[in-house]
PDB file of C-alpha atoms in Angstrom:
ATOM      1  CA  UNK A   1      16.420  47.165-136.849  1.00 46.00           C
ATOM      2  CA  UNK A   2      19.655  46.643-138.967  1.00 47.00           C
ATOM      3  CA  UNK A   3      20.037  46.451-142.023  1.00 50.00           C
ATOM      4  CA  UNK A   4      19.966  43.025-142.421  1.00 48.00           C
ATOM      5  CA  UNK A   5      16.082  42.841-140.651  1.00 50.00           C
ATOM      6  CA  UNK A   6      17.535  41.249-137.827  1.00 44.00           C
ATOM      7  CA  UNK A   7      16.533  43.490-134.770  1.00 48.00           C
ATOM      8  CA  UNK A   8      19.341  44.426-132.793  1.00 48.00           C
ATOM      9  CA  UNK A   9      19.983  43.875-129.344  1.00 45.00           C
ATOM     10  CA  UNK A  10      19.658  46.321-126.584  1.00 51.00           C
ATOM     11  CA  UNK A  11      21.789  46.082-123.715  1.00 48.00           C
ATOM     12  CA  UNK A  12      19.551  48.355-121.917  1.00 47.00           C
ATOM     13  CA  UNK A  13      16.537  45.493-121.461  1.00 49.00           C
ATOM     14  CA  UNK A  14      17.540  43.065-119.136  1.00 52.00           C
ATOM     15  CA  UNK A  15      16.978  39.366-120.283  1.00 60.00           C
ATOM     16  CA  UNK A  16      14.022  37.556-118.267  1.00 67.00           C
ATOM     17  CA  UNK A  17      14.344  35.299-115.494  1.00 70.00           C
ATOM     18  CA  UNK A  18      13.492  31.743-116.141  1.00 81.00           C
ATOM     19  CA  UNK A  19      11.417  29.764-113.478  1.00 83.00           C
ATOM     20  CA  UNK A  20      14.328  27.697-111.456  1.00 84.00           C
ATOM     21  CA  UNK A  21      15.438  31.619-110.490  1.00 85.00           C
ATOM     22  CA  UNK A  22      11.818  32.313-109.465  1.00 84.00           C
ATOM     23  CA  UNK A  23      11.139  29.187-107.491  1.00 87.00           C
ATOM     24  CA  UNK A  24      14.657  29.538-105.754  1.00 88.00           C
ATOM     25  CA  UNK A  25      13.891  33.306-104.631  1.00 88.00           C
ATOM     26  CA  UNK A  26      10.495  31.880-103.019  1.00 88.00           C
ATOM     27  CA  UNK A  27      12.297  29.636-101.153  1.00 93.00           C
ATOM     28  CA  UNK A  28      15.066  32.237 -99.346  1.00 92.00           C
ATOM     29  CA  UNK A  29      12.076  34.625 -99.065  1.00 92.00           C
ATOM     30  CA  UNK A  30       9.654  32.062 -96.861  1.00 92.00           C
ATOM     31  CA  UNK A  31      13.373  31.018 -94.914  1.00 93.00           C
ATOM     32  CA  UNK A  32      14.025  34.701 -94.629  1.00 94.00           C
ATOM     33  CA  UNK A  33      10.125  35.306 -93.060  1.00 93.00           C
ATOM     34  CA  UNK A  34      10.536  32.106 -90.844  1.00 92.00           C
ATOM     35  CA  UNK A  35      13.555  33.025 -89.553  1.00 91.00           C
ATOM     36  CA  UNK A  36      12.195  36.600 -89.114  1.00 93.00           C
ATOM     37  CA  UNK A  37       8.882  34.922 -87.086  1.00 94.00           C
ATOM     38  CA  UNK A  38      11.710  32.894 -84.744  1.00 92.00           C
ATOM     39  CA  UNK A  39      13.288  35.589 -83.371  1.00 91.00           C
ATOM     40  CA  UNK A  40      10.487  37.432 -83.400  1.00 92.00           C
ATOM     41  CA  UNK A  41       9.392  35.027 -80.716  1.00 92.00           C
ATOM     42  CA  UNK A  42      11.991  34.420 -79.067  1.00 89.00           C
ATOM     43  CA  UNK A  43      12.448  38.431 -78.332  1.00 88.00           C
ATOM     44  CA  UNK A  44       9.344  38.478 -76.869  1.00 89.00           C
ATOM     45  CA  UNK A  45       9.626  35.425 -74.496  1.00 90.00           C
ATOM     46  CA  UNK A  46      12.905  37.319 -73.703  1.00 87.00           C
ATOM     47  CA  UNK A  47      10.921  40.179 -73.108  1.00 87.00           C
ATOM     48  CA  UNK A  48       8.066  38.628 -71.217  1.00 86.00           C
ATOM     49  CA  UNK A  49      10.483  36.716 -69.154  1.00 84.00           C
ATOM     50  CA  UNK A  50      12.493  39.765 -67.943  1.00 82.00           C
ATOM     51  CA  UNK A  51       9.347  41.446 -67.045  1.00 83.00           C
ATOM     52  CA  UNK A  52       8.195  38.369 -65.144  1.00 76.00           C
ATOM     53  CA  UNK A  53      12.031  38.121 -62.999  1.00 71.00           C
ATOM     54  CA  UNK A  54      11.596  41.437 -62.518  1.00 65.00           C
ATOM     55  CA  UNK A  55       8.056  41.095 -60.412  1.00 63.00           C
ATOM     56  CA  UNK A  56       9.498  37.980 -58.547  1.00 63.00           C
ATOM     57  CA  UNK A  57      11.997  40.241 -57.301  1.00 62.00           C
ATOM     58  CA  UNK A  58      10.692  43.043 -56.224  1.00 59.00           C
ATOM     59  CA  UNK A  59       7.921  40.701 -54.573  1.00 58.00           C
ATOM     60  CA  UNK A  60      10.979  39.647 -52.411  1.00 59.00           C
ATOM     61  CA  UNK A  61      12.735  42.488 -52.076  1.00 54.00           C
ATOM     62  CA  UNK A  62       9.230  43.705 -50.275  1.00 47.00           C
ATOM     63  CA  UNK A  63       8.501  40.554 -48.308  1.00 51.00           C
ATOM     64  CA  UNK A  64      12.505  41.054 -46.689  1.00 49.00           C
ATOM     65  CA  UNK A  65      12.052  44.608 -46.621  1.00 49.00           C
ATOM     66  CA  UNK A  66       8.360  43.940 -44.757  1.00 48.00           C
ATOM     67  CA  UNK A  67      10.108  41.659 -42.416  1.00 50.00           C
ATOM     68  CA  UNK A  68      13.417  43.918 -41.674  1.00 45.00           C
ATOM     69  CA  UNK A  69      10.770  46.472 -41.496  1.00 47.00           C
ATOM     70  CA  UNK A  70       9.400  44.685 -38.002  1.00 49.00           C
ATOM     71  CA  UNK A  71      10.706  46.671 -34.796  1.00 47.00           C
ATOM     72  CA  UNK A  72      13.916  44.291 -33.177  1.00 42.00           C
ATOM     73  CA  UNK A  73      12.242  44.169 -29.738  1.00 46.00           C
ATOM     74  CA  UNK A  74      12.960  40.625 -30.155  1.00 46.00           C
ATOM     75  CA  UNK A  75      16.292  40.375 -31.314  1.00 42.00           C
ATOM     76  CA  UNK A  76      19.258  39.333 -29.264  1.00 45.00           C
ATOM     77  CA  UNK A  77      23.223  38.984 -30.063  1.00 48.00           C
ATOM     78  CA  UNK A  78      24.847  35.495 -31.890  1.00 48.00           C
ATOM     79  CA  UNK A  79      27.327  34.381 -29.382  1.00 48.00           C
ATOM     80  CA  UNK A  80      30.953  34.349 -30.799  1.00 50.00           C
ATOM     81  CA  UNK A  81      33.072  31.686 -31.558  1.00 52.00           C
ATOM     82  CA  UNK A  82      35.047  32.282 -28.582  1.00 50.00           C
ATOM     83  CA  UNK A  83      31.618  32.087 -26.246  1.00 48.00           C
ATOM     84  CA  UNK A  84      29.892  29.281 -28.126  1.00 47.00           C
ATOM     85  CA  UNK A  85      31.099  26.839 -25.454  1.00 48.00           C
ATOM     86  CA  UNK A  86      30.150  28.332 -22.308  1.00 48.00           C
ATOM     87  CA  UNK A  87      26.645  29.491 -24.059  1.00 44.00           C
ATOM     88  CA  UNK A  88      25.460  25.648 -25.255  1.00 51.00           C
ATOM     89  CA  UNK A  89      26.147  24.980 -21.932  1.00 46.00           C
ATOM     90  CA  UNK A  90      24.046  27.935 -20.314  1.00 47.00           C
ATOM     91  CA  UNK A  91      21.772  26.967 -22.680  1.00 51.00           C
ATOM     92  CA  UNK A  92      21.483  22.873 -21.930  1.00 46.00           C
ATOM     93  CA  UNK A  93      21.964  24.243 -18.072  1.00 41.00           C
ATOM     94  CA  UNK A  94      18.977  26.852 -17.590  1.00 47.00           C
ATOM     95  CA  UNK A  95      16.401  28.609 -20.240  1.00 43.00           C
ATOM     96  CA  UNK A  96      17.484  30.991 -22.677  1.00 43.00           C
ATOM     97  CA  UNK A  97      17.245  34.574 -22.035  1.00 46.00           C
ATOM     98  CA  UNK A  98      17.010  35.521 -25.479  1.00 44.00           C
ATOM     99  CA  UNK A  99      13.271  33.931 -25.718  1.00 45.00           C
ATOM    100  CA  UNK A 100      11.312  37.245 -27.298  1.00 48.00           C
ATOM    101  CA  UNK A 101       7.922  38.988 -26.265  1.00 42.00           C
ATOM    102  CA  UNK A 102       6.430  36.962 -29.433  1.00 47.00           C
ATOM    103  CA  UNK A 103       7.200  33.923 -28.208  1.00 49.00           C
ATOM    104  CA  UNK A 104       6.070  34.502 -24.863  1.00 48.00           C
ATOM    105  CA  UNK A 105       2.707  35.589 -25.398  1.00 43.00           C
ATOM    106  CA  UNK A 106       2.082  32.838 -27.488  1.00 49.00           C
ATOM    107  CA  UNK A 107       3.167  29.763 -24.551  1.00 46.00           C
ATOM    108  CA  UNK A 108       0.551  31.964 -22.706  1.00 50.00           C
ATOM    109  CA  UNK A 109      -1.957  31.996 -25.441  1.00 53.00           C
ATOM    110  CA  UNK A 110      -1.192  28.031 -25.806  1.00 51.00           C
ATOM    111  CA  UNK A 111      -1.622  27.588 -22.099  1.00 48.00           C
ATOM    112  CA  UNK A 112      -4.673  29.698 -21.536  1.00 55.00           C
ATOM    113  CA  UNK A 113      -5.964  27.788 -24.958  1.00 52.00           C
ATOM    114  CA  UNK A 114      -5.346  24.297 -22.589  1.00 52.00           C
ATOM    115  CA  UNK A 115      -7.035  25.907 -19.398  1.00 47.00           C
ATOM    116  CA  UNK A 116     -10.170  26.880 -21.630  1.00 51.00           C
ATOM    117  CA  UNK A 117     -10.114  23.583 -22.683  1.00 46.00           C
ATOM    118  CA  UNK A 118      -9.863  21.788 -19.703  1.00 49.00           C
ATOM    119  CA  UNK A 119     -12.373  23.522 -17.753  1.00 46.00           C
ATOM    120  CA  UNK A 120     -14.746  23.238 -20.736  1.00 50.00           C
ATOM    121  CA  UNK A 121     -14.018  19.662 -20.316  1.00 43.00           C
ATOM    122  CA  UNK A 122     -15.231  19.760 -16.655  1.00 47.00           C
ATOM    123  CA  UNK A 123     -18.338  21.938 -17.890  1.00 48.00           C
ATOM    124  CA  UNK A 124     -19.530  18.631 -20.091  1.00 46.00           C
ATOM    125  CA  UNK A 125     -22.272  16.901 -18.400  1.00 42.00           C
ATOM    126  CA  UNK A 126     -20.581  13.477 -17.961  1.00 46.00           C
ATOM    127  CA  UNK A 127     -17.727  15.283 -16.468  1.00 40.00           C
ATOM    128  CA  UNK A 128     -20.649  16.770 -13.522  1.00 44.00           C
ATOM    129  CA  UNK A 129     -22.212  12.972 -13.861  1.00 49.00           C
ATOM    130  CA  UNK A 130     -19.190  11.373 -12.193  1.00 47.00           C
ATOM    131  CA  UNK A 131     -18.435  10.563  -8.858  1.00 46.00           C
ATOM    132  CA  UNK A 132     -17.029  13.205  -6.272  1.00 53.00           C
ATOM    133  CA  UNK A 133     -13.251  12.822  -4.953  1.00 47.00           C
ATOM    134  CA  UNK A 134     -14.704  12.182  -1.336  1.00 51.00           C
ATOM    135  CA  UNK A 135     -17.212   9.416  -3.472  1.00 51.00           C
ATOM    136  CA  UNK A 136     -14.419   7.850  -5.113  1.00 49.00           C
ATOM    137  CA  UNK A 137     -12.230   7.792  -2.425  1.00 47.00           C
ATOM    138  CA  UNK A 138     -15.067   6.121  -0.174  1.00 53.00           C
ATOM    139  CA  UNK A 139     -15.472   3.083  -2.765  1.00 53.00           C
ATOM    140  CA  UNK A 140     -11.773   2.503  -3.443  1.00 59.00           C
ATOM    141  CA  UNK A 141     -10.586   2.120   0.278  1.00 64.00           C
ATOM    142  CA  UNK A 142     -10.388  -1.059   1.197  1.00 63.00           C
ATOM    143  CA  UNK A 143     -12.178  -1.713   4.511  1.00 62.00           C
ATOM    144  CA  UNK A 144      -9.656  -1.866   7.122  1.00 63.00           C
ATOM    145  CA  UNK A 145      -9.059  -5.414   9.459  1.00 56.00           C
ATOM    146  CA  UNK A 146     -10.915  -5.690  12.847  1.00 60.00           C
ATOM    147  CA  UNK A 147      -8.263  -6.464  14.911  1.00 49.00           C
ATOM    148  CA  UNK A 148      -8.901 -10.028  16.522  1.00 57.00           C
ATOM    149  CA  UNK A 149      -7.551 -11.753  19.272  1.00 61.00           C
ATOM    150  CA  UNK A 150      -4.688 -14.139  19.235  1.00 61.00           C
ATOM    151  CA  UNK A 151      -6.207 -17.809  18.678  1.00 69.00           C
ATOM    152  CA  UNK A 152      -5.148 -19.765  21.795  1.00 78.00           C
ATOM    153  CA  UNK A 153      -3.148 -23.171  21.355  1.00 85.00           C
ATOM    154  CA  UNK A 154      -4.287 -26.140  21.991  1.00 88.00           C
ATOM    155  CA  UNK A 155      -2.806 -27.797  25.474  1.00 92.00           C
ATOM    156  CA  UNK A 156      -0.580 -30.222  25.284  1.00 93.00           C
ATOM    157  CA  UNK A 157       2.749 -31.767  26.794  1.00 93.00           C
ATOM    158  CA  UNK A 158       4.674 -28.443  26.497  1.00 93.00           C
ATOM    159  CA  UNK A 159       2.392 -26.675  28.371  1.00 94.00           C
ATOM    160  CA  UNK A 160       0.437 -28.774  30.382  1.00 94.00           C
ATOM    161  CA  UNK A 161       1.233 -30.934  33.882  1.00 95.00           C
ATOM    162  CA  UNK A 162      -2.189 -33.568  34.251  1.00 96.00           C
ATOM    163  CA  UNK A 163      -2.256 -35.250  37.919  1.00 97.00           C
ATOM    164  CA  UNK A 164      -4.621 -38.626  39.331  1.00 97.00           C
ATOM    165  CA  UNK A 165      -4.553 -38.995  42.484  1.00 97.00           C
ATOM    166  CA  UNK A 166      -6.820 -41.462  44.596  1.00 96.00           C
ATOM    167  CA  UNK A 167      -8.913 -39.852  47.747  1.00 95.00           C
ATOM    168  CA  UNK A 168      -7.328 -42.407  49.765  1.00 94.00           C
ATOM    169  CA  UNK A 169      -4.953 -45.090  50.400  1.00 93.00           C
ATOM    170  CA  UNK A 170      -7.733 -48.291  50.129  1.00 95.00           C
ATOM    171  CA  UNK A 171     -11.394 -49.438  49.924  1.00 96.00           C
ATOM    172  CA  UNK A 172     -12.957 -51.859  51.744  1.00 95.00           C
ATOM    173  CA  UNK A 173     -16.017 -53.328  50.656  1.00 92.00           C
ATOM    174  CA  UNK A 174     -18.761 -51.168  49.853  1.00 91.00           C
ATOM    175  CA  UNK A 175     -16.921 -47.951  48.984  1.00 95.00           C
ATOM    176  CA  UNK A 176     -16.293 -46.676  45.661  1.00 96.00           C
ATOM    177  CA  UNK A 177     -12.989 -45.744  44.224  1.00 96.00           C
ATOM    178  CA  UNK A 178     -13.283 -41.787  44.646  1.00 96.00           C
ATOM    179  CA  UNK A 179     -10.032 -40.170  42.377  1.00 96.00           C
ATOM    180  CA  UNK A 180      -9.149 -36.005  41.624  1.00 95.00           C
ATOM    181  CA  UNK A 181      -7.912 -35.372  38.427  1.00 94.00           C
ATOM    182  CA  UNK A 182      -6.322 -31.674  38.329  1.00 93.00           C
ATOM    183  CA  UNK A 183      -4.685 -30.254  35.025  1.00 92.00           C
ATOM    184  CA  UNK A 184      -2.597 -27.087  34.954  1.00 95.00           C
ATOM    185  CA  UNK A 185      -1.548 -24.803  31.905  1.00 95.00           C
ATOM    186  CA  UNK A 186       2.488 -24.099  32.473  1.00 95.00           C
ATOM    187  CA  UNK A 187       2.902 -21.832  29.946  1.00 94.00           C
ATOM    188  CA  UNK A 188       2.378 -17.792  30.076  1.00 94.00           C
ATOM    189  CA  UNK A 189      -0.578 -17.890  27.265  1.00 94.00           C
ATOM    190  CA  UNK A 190      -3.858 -19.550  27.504  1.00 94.00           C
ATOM    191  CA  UNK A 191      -4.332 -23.151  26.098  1.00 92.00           C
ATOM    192  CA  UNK A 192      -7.127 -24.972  24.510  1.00 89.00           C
ATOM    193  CA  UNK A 193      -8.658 -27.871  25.617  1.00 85.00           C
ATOM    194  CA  UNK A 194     -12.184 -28.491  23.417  1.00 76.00           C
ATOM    195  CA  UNK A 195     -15.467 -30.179  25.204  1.00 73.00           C
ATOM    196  CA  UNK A 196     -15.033 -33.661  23.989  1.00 69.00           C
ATOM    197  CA  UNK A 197     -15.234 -36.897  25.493  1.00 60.00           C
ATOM    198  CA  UNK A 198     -12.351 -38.336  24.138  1.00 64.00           C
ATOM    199  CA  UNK A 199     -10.263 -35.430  25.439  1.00 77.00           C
ATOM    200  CA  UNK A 200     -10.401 -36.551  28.843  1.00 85.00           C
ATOM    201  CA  UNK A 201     -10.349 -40.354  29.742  1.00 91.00           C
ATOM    202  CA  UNK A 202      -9.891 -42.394  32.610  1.00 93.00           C
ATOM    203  CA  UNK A 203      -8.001 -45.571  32.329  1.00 96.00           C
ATOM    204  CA  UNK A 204      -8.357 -48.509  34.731  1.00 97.00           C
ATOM    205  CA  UNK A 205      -6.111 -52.133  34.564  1.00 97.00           C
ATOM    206  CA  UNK A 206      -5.181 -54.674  37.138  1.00 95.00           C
ATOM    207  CA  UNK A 207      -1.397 -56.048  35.800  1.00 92.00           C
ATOM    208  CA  UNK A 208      -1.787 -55.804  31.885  1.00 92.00           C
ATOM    209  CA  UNK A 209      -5.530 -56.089  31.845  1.00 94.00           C
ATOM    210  CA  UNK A 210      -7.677 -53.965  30.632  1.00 96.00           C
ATOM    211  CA  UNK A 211     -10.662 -52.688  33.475  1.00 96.00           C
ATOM    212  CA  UNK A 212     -12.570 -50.069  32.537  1.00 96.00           C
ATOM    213  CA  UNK A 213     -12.712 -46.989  30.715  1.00 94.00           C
ATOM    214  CA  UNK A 214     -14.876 -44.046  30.524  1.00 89.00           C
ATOM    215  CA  UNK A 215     -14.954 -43.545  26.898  1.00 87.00           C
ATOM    216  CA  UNK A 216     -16.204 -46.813  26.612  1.00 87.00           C
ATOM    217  CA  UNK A 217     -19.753 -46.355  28.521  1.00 81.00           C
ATOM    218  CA  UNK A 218     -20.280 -42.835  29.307  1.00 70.00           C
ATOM    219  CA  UNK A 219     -19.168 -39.124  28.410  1.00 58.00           C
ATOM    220  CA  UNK A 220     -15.762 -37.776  30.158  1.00 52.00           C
ATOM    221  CA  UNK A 221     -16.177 -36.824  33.268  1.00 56.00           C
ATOM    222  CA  UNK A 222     -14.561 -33.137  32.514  1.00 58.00           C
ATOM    223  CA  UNK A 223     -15.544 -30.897  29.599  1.00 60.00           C
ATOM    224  CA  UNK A 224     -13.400 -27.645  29.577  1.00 65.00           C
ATOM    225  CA  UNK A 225     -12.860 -25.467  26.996  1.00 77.00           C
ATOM    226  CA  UNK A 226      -9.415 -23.338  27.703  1.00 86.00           C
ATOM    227  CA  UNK A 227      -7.250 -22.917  30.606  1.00 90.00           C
ATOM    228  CA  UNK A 228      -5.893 -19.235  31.340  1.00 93.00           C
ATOM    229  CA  UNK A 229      -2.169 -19.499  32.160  1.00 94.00           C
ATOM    230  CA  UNK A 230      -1.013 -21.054  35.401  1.00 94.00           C
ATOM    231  CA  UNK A 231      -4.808 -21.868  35.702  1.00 93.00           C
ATOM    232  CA  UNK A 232      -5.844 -25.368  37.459  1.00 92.00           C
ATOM    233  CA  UNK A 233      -8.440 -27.265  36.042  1.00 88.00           C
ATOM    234  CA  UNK A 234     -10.097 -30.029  38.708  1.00 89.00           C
ATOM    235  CA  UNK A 235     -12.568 -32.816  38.410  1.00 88.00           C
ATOM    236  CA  UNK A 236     -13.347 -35.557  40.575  1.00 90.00           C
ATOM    237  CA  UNK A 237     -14.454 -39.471  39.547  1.00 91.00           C
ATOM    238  CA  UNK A 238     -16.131 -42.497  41.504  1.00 94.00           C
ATOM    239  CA  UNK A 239     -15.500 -45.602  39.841  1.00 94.00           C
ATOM    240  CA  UNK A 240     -18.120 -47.948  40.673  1.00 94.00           C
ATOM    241  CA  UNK A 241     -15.810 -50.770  40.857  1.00 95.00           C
ATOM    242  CA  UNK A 242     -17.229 -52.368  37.235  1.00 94.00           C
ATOM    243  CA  UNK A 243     -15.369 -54.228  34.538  1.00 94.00           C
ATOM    244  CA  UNK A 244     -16.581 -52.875  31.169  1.00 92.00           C
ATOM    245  CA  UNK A 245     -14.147 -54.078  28.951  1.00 91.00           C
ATOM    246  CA  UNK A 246     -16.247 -56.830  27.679  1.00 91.00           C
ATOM    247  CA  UNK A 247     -18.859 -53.868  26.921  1.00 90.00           C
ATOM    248  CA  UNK A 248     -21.499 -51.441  28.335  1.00 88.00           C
ATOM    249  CA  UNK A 249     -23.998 -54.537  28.422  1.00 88.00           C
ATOM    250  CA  UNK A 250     -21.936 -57.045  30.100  1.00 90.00           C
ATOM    251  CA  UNK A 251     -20.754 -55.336  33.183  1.00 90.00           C
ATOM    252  CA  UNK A 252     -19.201 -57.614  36.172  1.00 92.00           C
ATOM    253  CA  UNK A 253     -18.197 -56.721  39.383  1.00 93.00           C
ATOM    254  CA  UNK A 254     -14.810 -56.385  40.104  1.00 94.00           C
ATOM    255  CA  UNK A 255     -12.228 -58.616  42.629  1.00 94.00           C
ATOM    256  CA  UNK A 256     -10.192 -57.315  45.429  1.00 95.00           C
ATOM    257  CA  UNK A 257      -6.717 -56.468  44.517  1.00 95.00           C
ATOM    258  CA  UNK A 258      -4.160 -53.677  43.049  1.00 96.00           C
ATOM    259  CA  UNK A 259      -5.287 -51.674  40.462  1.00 97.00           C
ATOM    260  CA  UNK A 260      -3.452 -48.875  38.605  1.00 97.00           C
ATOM    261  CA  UNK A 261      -6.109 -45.643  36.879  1.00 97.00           C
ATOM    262  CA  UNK A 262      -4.289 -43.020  34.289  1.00 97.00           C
ATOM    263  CA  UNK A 263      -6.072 -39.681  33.330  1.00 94.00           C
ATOM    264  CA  UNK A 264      -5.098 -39.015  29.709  1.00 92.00           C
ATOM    265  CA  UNK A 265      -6.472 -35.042  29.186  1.00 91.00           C
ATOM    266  CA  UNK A 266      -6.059 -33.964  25.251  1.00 89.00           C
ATOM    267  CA  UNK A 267      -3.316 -36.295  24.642  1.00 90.00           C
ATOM    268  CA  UNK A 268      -1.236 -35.929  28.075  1.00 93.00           C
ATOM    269  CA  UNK A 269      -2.030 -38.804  30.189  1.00 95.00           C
ATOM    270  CA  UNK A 270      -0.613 -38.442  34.210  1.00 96.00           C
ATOM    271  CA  UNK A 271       1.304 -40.753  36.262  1.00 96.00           C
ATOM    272  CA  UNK A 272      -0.482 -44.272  37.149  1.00 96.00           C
ATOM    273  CA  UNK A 273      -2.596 -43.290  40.267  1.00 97.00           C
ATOM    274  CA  UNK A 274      -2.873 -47.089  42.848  1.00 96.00           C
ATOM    275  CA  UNK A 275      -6.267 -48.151  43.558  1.00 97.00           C
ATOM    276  CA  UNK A 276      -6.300 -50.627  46.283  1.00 96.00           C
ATOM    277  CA  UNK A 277      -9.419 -52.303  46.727  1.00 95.00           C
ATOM    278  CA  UNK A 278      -9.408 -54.925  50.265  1.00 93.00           C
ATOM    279  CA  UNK A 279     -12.669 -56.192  50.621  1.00 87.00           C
TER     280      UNK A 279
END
């Protein structure tokens, strides 16, 4: 102390901080620490990530080396530039050579996969359930045509000649009109002529009136069913000099005179035939 009491001052004791400087020194210290945690962190995700890259690689590097490692049975030369013409079109012309042992054995694996397959497919009981080739075949063919023979045509103008003719030149009284009708197929095939009355009818009239006529009263006095070609059909009819054109129950005699008869045989009649009746 001096003199004076007053105690003197010592440079050696520092003065004391006052409480701003204390707060303020917390504050750069928890910074300082923060910071210090950050890259603290950040090193080791550094860290971790290197070590990470580092397995990725050398998990590559042993996947190529595992498939460089394979024996090149299979490999074959890159054509140049200079060949790349003439080997697309090799290649779009026949199969490559270049196809390796790999892929060979497994078409054949993939085709004697599809035979197993099929023939296990055969093995299933519907396949042995359905119907034999020689089965099938026998229920799809389609039953062949009898042959049959060619339908003859029906006789007619074209190829047909019909002839009455009167047995002789007059009849006196007593005798019956006796006339042949004959009708002949022309042609080289055989006609039809079907068994019908009105298919052959004899026509008798005096001037322009009307006699007789066998459809009128009774069936035709022919019934024939074909002619064979060039064959000559024949029938013969007695008139017995009876007027039925005022019908079958009022039959009259007739009068001597001229008459004229006409065979009509399916559709063709003949040439008037004279019937000259004296007494």
């Amino acid at each position: 102390m001096s003199e004076n009491g007053y105690e003197e001052f010592n440079g050696s004791e520092a003065a004391e901080p006052s409480p701003d400087v204390y707060r303020r020194r917390r504050i750069v210290a928890a910074l300082i620490a923060l910071l210090a945690i950050l890259l603290l962190i950040w090193g080791l995700t550094w860290v971790f990530g290197k070590i990470g890259g580092s397995n990725d690689n050398n998990a590559n590097s042993v996947a190529s080396s595992s498939e460089f490692s394979e024996p090149f049975d299979s490999f074959s030369a890159r054509p140049s530039e200079s060949d790349s013409a003439s080997a697309d079109a090799s290649e779009s012309a026949e199969p490559s050579d270049s196809a390796s042992p790999s892929d060979e054995a497994s078409a054949s694996e993939s085709a004697d996969s599809s035979a197993s397959a099929s023939a296990e497919a055969t093995d299933t009981p519907e396949a042995t359930d359905s119907a034999t080739p020689s089965e099938s075949a026998e229920t799809t063919q389609t039953p062949e045509p009898t042959p049959t023979e060619a339908q003859p045509l029906a006789c007619g103008a074209s190829n047909m000649n019909v002839v009455l003719s009167a047995s002789q030149p007059s009849y006196g009284k007593g005798q019956n009109p006796s006339l042949a009708l004959t009708y002949t197929n022309t042609s080289q095939n055989p006609c039809d002529i079907p068994a019908d009355a009105q298919n052959v009818v004899i026509n008798i009239t005096s001037g322009s009136a009307q006699v007789y006529n066998t459809a009128t009263c009774q069936v035709s006095p022919a019934a024939v069913a074909q002619l064979a070609p060039g064959q000559v059909g024949q029938t013969a009819f007695t008139w017995d000099r009876k007027l039925n054109s005022l019908g079958c129950n009022n039959l009259r005699d007739i009068q001597p005179g001229y008459y004229w008869a006409t065979a009509t045989v399916n559709g063709v009649t003949s040439e008037p035939a004279r019937i000259v009746i004296s007494g």
